[in-house]
XYZ file of C-alpha atoms in Angstrom:
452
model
C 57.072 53.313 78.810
C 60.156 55.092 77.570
C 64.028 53.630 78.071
C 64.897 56.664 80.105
C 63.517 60.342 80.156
C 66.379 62.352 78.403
C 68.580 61.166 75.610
C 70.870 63.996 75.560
C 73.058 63.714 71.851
C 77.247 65.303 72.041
C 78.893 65.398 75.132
C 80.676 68.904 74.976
C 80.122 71.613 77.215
C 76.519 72.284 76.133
C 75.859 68.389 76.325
C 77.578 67.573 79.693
C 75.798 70.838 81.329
C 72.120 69.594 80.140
C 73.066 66.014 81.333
C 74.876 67.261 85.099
C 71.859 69.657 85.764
C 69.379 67.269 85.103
C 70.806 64.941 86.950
C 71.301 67.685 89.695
C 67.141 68.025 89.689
C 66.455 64.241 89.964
C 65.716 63.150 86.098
C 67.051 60.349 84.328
C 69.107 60.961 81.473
C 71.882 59.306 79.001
C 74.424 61.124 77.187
C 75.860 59.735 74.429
C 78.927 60.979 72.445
C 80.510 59.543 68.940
C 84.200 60.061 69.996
C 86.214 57.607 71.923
C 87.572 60.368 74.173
C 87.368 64.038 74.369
C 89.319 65.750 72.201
C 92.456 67.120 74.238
C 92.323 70.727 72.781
C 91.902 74.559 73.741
C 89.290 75.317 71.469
C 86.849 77.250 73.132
C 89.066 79.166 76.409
C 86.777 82.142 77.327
C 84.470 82.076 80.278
C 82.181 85.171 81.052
C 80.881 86.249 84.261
C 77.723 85.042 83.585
C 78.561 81.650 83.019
C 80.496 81.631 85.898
C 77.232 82.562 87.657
C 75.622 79.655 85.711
C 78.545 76.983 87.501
C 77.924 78.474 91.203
C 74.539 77.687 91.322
C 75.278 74.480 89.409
C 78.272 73.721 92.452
C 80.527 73.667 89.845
C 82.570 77.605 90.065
C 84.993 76.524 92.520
C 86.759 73.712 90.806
C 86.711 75.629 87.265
C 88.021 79.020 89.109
C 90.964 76.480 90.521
C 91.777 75.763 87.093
C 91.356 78.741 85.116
C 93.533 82.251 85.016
C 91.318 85.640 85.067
C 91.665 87.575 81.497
C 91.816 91.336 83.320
C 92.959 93.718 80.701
C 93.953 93.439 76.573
C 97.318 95.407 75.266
C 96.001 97.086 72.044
C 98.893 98.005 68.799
C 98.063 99.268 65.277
C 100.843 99.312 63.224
C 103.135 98.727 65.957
C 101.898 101.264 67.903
C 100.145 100.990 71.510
C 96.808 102.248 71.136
C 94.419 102.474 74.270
C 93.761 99.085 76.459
C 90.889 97.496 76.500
C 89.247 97.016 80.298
C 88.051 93.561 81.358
C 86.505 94.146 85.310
C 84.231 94.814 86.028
C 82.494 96.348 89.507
C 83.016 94.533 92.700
C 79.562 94.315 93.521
C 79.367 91.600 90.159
C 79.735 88.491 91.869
C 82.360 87.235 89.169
C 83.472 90.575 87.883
C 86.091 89.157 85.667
C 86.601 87.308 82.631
C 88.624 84.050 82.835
C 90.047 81.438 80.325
C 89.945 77.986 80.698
C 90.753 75.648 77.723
C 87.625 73.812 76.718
C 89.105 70.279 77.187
C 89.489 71.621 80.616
C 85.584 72.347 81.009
C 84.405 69.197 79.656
C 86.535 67.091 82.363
C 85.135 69.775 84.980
C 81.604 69.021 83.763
C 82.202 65.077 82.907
C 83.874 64.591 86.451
C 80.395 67.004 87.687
C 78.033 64.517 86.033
C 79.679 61.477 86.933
C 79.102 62.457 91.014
C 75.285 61.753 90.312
C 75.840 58.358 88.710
C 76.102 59.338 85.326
C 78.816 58.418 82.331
C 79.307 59.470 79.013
C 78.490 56.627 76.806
C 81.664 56.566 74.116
C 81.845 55.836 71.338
C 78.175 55.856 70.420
C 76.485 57.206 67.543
C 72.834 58.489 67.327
C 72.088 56.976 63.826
C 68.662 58.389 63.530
C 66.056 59.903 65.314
C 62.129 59.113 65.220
C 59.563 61.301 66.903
C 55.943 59.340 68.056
C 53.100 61.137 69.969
C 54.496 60.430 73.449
C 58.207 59.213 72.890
C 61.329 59.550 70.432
C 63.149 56.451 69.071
C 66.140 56.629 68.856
C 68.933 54.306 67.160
C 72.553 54.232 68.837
C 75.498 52.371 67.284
C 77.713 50.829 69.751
C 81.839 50.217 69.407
C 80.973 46.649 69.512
C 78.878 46.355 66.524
C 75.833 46.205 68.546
C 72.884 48.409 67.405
C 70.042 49.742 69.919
C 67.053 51.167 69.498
C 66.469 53.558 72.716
C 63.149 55.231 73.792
C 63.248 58.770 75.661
C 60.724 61.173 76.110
C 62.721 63.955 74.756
C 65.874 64.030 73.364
C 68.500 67.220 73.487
C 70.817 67.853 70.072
C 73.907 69.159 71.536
C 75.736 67.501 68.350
C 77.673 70.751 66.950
C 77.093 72.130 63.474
C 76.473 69.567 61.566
C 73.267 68.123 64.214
C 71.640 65.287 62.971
C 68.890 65.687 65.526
C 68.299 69.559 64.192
C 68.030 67.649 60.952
C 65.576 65.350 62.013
C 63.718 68.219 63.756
C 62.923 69.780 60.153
C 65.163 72.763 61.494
C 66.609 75.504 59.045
C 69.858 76.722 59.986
C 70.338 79.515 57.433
C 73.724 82.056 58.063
C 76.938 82.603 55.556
C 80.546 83.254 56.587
C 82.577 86.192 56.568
C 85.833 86.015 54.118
C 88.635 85.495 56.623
C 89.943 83.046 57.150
C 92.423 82.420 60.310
C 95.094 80.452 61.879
C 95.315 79.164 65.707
C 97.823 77.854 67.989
C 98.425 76.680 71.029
C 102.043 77.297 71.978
C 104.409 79.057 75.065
C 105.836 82.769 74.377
C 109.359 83.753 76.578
C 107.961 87.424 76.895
C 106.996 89.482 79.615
C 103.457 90.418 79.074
C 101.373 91.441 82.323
C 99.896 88.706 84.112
C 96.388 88.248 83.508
C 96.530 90.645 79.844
C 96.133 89.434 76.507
C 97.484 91.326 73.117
C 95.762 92.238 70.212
C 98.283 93.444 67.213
C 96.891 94.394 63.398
C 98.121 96.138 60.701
C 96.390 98.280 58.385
C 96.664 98.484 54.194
C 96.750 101.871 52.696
C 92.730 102.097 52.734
C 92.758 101.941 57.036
C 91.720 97.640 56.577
C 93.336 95.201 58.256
C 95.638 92.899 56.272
C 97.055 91.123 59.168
C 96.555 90.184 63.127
C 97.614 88.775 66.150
C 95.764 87.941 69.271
C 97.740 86.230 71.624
C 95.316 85.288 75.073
C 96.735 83.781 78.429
C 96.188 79.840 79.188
C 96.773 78.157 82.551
C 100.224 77.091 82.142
C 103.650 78.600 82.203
C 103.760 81.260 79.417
C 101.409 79.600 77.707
C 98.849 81.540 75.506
C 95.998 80.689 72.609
C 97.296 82.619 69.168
C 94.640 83.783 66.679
C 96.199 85.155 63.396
C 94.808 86.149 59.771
C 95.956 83.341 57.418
C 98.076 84.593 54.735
C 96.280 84.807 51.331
C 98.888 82.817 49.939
C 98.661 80.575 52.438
C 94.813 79.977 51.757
C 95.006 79.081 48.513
C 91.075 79.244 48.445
C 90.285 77.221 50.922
C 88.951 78.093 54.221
C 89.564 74.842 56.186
C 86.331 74.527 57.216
C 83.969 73.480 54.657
C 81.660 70.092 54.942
C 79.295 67.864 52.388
C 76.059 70.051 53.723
C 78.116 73.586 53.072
C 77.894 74.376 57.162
C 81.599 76.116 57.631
C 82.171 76.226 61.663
C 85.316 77.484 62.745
C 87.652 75.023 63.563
C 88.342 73.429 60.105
C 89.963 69.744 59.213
C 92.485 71.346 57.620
C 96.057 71.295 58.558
C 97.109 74.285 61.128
C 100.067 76.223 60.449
C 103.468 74.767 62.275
C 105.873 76.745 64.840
C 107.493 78.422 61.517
C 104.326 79.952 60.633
C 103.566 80.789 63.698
C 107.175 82.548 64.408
C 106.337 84.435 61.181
C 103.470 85.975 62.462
C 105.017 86.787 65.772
C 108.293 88.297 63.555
C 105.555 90.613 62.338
C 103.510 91.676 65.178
C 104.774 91.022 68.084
C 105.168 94.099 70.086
C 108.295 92.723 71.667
C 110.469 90.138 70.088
C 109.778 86.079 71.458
C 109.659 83.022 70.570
C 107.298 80.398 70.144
C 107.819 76.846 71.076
C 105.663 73.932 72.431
C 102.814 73.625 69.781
C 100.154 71.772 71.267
C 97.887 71.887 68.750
C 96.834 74.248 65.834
C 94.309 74.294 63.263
C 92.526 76.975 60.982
C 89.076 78.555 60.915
C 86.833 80.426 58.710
C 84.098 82.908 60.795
C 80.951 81.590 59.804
C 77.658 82.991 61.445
C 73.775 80.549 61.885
C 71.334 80.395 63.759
C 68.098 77.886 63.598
C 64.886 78.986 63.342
C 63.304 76.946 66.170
C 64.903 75.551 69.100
C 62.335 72.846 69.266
C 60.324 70.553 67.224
C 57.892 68.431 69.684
C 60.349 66.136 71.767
C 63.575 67.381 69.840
C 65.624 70.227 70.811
C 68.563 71.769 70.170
C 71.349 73.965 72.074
C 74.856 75.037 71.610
C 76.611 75.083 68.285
C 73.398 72.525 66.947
C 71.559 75.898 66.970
C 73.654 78.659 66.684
C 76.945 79.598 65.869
C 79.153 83.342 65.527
C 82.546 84.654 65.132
C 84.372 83.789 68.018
C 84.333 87.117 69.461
C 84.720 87.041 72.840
C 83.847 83.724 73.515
C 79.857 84.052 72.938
C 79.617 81.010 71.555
C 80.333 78.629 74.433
C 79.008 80.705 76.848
C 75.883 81.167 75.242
C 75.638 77.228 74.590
C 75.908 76.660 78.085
C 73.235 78.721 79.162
C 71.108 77.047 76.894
C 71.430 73.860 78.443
C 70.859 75.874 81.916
C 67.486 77.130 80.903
C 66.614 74.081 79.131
C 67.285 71.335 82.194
C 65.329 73.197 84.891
C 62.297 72.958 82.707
C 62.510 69.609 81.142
C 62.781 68.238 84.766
C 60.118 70.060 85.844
C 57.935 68.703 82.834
C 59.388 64.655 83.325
C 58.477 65.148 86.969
C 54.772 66.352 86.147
C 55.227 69.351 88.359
C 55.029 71.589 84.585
C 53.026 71.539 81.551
C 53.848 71.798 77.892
C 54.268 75.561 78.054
C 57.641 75.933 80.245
C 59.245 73.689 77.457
C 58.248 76.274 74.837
C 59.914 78.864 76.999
C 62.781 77.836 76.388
C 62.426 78.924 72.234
C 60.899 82.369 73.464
C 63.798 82.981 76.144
C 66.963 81.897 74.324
C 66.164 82.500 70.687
C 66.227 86.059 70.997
C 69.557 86.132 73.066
C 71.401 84.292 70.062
C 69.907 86.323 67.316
C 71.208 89.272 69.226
C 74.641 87.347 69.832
C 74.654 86.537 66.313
C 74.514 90.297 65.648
C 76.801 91.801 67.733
C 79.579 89.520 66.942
C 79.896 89.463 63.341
C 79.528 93.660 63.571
C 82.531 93.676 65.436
C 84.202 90.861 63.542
C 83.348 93.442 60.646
C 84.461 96.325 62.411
C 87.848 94.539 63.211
C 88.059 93.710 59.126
C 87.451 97.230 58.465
C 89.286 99.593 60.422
C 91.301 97.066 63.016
C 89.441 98.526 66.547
C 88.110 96.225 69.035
C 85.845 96.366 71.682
C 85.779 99.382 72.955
C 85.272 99.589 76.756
C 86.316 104.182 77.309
C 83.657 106.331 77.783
C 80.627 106.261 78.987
C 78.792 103.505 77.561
C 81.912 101.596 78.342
C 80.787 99.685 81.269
C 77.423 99.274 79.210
C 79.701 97.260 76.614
C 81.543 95.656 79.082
C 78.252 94.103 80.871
C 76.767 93.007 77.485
C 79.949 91.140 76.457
C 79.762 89.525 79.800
C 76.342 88.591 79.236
C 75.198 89.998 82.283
C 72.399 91.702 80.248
C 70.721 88.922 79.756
C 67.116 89.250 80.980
C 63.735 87.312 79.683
C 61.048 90.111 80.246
C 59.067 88.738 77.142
C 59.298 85.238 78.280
C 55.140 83.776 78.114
C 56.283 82.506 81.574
C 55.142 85.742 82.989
C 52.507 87.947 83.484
C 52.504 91.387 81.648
C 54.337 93.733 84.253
C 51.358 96.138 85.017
C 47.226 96.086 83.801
C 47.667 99.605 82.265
C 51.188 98.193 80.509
C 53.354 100.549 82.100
C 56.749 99.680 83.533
C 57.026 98.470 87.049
C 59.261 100.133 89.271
C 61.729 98.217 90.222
C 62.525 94.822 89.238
C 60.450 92.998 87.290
C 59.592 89.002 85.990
C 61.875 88.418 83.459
C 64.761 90.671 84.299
C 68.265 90.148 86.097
C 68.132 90.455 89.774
C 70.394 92.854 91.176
C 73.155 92.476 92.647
C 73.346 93.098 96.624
C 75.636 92.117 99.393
C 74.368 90.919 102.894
C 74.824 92.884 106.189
C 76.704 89.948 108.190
C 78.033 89.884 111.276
C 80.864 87.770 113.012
C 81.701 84.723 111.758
C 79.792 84.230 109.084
C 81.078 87.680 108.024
C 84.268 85.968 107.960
C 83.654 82.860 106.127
C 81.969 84.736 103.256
C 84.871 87.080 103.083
C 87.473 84.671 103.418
C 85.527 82.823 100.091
C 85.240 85.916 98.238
C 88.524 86.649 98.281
C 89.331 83.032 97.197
C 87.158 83.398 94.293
C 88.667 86.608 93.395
C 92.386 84.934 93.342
C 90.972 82.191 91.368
C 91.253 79.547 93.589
């Protein structure tokens, strides 16, 4: 008999979701983490709509929409001069037709508090040492702050250990990718300017050849003026190093390097900003290379992997995150299913089939536009009309599993059905209500839509 069901490995966003939603569906699980506390930084801040979607039906969107601020509209200059804005709403019939930030030390107390009202901990600091896979169990060996070494039994265990996964290692997992050549600077710092509630700013400069040779993206944080800063490092600055490189040559964004200081910072601001400010309060900065991966199986047997352990982009848009966290979504549902012997073997190898796809196509579409940006400085692009089209895909409300082997082919003579079909994203709809209940939804909608 195994020590507990699910041994889920990194307690981050993508951990803390697999752990909360099988503990949501009635499976036993541990989570197990190598830090002695979170790490108290905005790396990861954007939420999509879909995700949001993902943390109402996990009872979760509330709280997070309580602590985030909604990301409406970005201010667009090239070489100092305002160039169109880029559109962030959506239409009103999206249930969550807005972005939103929220800094990702925020999410994982959201989620940690979330999995601790079914009984359920973080175990810190414990490290998975190594990983064993038998015919019906997985040994595992955990290192405990006390010296104390244990050798664990699960049925399946989850890698949710970042970029450098030892349990994708111990899968037999490839993870092949490169990185782009930028490399970039981040802060975390309060700006006495008067930019639009609810807007962010994108500011580049062109060379002589129409590339960029230096940016500014300055995004709004919950807080008092407070806003995440992306910039191009200076070449000088550089030196040749990118910040980001480890012993098995996996380069994932946020680098051990040291991250430039409020001087550097003002610099950059000096340069770009469209109006003149000030930066002070530096929380926390650190520098990045864009490196792009993705593993070639989500699963071995009883291993699997999710979040940045399989896959990881430019951080355009925040994909990354978002599409970590619906990983562990689509993973729980069907692992409890299988513990609880109401599933076979073939819902678990959904989840390659279903999510594989969606990060290969993530993978894609954010290093073209982390090209495009190199190249010529434009963004995303929301005019015209394929704009909303954009839009939706960014929000990942595109995502749709009509492939998945879950489902039966959609008609015997293999042509389309016609309306919705397995596989695809239910529309969206509204209910005719009457009276009071009329009320009460309204009254929540509207909360929702004022973010708290």
């Amino acid at each position: 008999m195994a020590d507990v069901d699910v041994l889920v490995v990194g307690a981050g966003p993508v951990g803390l979701t697999v752990a909360a939603e099988l503990r949501r569906h009635g499976v036993g699980c541990r989570i197990v983490d190598r830090l002695a506390a979170p790490q108290p930084y905005a790396k990861a801040i954007g939420v999509v709509p879909r995700t949001l979607e993902v943390w109402d039906a996990m009872g979760l969107v509330r709280e997070a929409l309580d602590n985030a601020v909604p990301h409406l509209a970005q201010l667009v200059f090239i070489d100092g001069k305002p160039a169109p804005r880029v559109e962030m709403t959506l239409p009103s019939e999206i249930p969550y037709p807005f972005f939103a930030t929220l800094p990702q030390y925020a999410t994982e107390r959201l989620l940690a508090e979330h999995l601790a009202r079914f009984g359920t901990e973080v175990e810190r600091p414990t490290e998975l040492r190594s990983v064993e896979t038998r015919p019906d169990e997985v040994e595992a060996v955990l290192a405990h702050p006390d010296g104390r070494t244990e050798r664990l039994h699960a049925r399946y265990v989850v890698g949710c250990d970042g970029a450098h996964s030892l349990v994708r290692k111990a899968a037999g997992l490839t993870f092949r990718g490169d990185a782009l050549p930028e490399q970039y600077m981040i802060g975390d710092v309060e700006l006495d300017w008067e930019l639009p509630a609810g807007h962010s700013m994108r500011a580049v400069n062109l060379d002589a050849n129409g590339v960029m040779d230096d940016m500014l993206v300055c995004i709004p944080m919950p807080g008092v003026r407070r806003y995440w800063l992306s910039m191009l490092r200076p070449r000088a600055q550089a030196g040749g190093e990118d910040g980001s490189s480890a012993p098995d040559g996996i380069g994932l964004g946020l680098g051990d390097g040291l991250g430039p200081d409020l001087g550097q910072i003002q610099a950059v601001l000096d340069r770009l900003s469209p109006e003149v400010t000030t930066a002070s309060t530096l929380r926390w900065s650190s520098t990045f290379r864009t490196s792009h991966r993705l593993v070639d199986r989500y699963r071995n047997g009883r291993l699997f992997v999710a979040g940045d352990a399989a896959h990881i982009n430019p951080p355009v848009g925040g994909q990354g995150l978002n599409t970590g966290v619906q990983d562990a979504f689509n993973l729980a549902w069907k692992l409890a299913l299988t513990v609880r012997g109401l599933a076979t073997d073939d819902v678990l190898e959904s989840y390659h089939a279903e999510r594989h796809p969606i990060a290969q196509e993530v993978l894609d579409r954010t290093v073209r536009h982390a090209r495009t940006v190199r190249n010529s400085g434009s963004g995303l692009n929301t005019k015209g009309d394929d704009g909303e089209m954009v839009l939706r895909r960014q929000a990942q409300l595109l995502v749709a599993y009509p492939d998945s082997p879950l489902i039966q082919p959609r008609a015997a003579d293999g042509t389309p059905a016609a309306g919705p079909a397995p596989g695809d994203r239910a529309p969206d709809c509204r209910a005719q209500l009457t009276g009071r209940t009329a009320h009460r939804v309204n009254d929540e909608t509207s909360a929702n839509m004022a973010f708290g």
